[in-house]
mmCIF file of C-alpha atoms in Angstrom:
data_model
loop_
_atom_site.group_PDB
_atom_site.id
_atom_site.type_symbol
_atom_site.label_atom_id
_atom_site.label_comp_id
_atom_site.label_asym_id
_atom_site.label_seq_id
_atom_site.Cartn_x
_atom_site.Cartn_y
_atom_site.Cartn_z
ATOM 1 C CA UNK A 1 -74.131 123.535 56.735
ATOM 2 C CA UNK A 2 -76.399 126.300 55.411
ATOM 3 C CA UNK A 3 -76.835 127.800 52.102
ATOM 4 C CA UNK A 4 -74.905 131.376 53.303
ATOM 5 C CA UNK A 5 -71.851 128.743 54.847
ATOM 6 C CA UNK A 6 -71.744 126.475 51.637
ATOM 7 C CA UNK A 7 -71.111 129.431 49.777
ATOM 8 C CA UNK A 8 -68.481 130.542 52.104
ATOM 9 C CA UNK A 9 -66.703 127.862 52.154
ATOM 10 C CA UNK A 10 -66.816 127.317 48.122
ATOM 11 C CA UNK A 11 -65.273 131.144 48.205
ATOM 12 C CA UNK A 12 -62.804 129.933 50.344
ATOM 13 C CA UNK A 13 -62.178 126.729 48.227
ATOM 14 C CA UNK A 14 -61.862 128.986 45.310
ATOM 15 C CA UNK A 15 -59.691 131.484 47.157
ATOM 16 C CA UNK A 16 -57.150 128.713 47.886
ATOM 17 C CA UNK A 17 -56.757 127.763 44.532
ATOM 18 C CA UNK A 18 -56.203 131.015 43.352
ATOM 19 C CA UNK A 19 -53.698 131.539 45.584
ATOM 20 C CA UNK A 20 -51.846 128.593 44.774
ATOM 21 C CA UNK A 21 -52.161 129.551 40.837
ATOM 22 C CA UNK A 22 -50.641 132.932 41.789
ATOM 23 C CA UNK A 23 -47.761 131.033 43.727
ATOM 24 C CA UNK A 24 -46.946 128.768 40.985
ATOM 25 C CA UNK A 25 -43.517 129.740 40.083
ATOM 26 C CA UNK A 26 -43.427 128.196 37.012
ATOM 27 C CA UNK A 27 -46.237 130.914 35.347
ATOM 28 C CA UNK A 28 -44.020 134.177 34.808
ATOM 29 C CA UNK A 29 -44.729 137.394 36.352
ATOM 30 C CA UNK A 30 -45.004 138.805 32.593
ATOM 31 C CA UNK A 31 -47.517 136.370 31.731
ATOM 32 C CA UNK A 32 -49.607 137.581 34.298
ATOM 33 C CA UNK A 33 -49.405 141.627 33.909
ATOM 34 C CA UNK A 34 -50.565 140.285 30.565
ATOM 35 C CA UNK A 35 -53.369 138.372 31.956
ATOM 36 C CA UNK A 36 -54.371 141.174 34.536
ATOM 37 C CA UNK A 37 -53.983 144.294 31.791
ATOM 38 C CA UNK A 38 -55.764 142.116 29.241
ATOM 39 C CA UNK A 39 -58.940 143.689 27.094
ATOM 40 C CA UNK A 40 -61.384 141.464 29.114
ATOM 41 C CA UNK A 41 -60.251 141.875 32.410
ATOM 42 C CA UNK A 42 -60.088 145.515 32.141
ATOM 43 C CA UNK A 43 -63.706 145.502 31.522
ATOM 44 C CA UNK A 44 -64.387 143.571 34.194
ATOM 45 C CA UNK A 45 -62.467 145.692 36.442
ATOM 46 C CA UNK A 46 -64.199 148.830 37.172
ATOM 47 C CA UNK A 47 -66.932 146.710 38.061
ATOM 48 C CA UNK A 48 -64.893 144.083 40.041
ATOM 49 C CA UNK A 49 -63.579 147.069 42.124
ATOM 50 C CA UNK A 50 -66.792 147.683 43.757
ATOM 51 C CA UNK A 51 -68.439 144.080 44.088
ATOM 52 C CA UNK A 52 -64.769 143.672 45.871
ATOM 53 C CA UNK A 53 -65.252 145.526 48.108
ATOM 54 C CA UNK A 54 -68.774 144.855 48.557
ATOM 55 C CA UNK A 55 -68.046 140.987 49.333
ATOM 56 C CA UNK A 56 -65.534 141.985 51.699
ATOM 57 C CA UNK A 57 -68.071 144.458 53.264
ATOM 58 C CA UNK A 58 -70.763 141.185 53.638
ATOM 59 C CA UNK A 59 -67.671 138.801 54.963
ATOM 60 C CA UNK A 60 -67.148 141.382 57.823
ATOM 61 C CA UNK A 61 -70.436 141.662 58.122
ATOM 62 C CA UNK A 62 -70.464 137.374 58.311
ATOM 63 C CA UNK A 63 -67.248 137.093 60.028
ATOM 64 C CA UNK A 64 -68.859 139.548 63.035
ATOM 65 C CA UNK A 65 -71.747 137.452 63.080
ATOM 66 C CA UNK A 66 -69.745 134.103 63.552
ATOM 67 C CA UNK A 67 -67.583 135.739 66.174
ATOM 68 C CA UNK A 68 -71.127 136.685 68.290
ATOM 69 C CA UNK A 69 -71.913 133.046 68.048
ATOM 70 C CA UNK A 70 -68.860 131.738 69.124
ATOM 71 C CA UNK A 71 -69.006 133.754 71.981
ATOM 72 C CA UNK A 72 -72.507 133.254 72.910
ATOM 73 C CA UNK A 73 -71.960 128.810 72.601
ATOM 74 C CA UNK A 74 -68.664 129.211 74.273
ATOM 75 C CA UNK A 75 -70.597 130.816 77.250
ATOM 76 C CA UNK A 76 -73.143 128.776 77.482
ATOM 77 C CA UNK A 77 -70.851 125.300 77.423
ATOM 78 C CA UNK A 78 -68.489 127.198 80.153
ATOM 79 C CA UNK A 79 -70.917 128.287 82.548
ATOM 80 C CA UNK A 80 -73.416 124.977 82.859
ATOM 81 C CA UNK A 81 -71.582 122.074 81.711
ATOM 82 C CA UNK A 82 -72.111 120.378 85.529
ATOM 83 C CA UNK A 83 -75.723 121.197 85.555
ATOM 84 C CA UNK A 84 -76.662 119.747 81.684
ATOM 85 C CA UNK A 85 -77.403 116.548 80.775
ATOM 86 C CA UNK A 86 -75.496 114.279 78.665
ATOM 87 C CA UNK A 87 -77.662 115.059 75.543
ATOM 88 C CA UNK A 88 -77.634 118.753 76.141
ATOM 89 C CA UNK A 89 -73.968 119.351 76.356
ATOM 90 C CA UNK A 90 -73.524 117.545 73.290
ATOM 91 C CA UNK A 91 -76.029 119.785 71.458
ATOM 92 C CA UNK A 92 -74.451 122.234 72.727
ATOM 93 C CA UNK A 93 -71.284 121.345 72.017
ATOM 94 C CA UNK A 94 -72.416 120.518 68.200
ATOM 95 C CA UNK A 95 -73.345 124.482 68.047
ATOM 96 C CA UNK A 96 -70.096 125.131 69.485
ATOM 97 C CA UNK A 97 -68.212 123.467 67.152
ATOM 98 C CA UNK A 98 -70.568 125.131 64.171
ATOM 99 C CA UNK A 99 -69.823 128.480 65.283
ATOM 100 C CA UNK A 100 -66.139 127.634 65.475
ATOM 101 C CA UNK A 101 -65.548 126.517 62.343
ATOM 102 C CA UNK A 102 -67.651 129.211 60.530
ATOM 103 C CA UNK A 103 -65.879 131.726 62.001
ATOM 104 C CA UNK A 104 -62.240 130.008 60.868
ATOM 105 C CA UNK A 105 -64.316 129.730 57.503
ATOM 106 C CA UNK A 106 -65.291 133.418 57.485
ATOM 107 C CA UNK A 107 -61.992 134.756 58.496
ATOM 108 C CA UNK A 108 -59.704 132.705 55.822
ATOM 109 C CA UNK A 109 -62.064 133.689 53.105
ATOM 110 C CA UNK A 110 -61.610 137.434 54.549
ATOM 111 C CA UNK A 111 -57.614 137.118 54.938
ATOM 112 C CA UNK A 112 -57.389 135.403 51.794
ATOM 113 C CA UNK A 113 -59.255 137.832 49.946
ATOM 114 C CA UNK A 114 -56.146 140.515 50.938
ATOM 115 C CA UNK A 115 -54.104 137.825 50.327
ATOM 116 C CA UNK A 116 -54.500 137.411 46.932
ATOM 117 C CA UNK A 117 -55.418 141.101 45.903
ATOM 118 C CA UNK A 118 -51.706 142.223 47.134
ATOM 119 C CA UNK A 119 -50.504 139.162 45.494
ATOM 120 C CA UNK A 120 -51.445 140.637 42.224
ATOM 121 C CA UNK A 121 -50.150 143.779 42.772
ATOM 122 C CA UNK A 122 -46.231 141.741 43.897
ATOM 123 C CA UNK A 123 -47.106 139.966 40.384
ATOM 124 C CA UNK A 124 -47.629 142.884 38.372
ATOM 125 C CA UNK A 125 -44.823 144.828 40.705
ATOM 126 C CA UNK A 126 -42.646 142.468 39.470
ATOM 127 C CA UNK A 127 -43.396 142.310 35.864
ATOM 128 C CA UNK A 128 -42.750 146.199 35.718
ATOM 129 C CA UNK A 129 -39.527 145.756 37.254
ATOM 130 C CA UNK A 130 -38.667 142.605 35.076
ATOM 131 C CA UNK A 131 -39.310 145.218 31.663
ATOM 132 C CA UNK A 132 -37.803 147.940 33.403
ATOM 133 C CA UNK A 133 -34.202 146.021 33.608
ATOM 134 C CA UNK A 134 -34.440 144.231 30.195
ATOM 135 C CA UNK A 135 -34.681 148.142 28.777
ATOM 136 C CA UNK A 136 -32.417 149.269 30.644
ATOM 137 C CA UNK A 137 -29.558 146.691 30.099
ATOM 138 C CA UNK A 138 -30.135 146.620 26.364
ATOM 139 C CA UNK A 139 -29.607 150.666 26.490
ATOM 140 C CA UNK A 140 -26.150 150.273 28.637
ATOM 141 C CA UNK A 141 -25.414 147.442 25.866
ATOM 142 C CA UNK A 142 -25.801 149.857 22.922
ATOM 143 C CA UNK A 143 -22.851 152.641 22.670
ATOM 144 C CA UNK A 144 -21.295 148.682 23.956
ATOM 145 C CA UNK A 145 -22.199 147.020 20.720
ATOM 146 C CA UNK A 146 -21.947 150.401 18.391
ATOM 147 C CA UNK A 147 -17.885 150.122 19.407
ATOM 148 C CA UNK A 148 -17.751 146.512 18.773
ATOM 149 C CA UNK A 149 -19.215 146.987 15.529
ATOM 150 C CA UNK A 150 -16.893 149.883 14.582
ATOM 151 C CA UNK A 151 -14.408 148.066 16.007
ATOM 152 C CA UNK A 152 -14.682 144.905 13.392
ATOM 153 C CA UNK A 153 -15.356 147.380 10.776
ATOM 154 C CA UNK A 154 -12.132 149.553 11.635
ATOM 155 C CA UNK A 155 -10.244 146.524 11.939
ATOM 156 C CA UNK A 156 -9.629 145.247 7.982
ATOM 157 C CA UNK A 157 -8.904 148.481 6.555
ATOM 158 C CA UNK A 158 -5.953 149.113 9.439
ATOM 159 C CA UNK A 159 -5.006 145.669 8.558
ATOM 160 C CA UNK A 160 -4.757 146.990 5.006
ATOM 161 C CA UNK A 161 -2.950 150.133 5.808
ATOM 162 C CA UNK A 162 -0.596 148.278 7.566
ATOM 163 C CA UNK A 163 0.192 146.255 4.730
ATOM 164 C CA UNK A 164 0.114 148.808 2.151
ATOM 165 C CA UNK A 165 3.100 150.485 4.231
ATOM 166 C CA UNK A 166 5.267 146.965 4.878
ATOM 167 C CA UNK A 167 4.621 146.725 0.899
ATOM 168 C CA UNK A 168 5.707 150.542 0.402
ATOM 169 C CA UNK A 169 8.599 150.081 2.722
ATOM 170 C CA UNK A 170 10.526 147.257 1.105
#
């Protein structure tokens, strides 16, 4: 493999472990809004925006390229396999075979890369959600708890009143 398909493929290794981190149910959705809204990675972001889109601009760019030469090997194996020799269909065979699994390469690192940015968003989606029903059940639990709590306190001096009066009344 070439330099430009060794990196490829590392992006795509890297890709798939990402996406298995974000998939990892035992990491919380909370702990990663915290991650993704942390000091560092906002930094990072405004800048990450742009070589994101960028890289996916060059893996079109690559995945177009690998698409061309899997056409152009898959013609040339189709139309003259009876007229090569032994030697020359496996060459070109071997260059088939290249240009089919860069172009798998370049399109998994290209569907991953959507993959995992609307991953983050689900995460962070998530997160929001989680927060926004922990608020929202401890303010339907309040006026709940204020009664309970007036409740007990309520309770002993009606206890004494009723005393008082069974006292009073004998």
């Amino acid at each position: 493999m070439t330099l430009q398909w060794t990196l490829i493929a590392g992006c795509l290794y890297v890709e798939i472990g990402v996406t298995v981190m974000l998939l990892i149910p035992l990491i919380s959705p909370r702990l990663w809004q915290r991650l993704f809204r942390s000091r560092w990675l906002g930094m990072i972001t405004g800048y990450a925006k742009f070589y994101f889109w960028a890289a996916i601009v060059v893996l079109v760019f690559v995945f177009g390229d690998s698409f061309r030469n899997h056409r152009k090997y898959s013609d040339s194996v189709r139309g003259q396999e009876l007229k090569m020799s032994i030697e020359t269909r496996m060459m070109a065979q071997a260059k088939m075979f290249r240009a089919q699994r860069n172009l798998y390469i370049s399109g998994f690192v290209l569907l991953l890369a959507f993959v995992i940015g609307r991953l983050v968003v689900l995460l962070s989606d998530k997160a929001d959600l989680m927060n926004r029903l922990e608020s929202s059940q401890s303010t339907a639990m309040a006026p709940t708890k204020a009664q309970q709590q007036e409740t007990r306190q309520s309770e002993p001096t009606t206890a004494r009143r009723r005393n008082t009066n069974t006292v009073e009344d004998k």
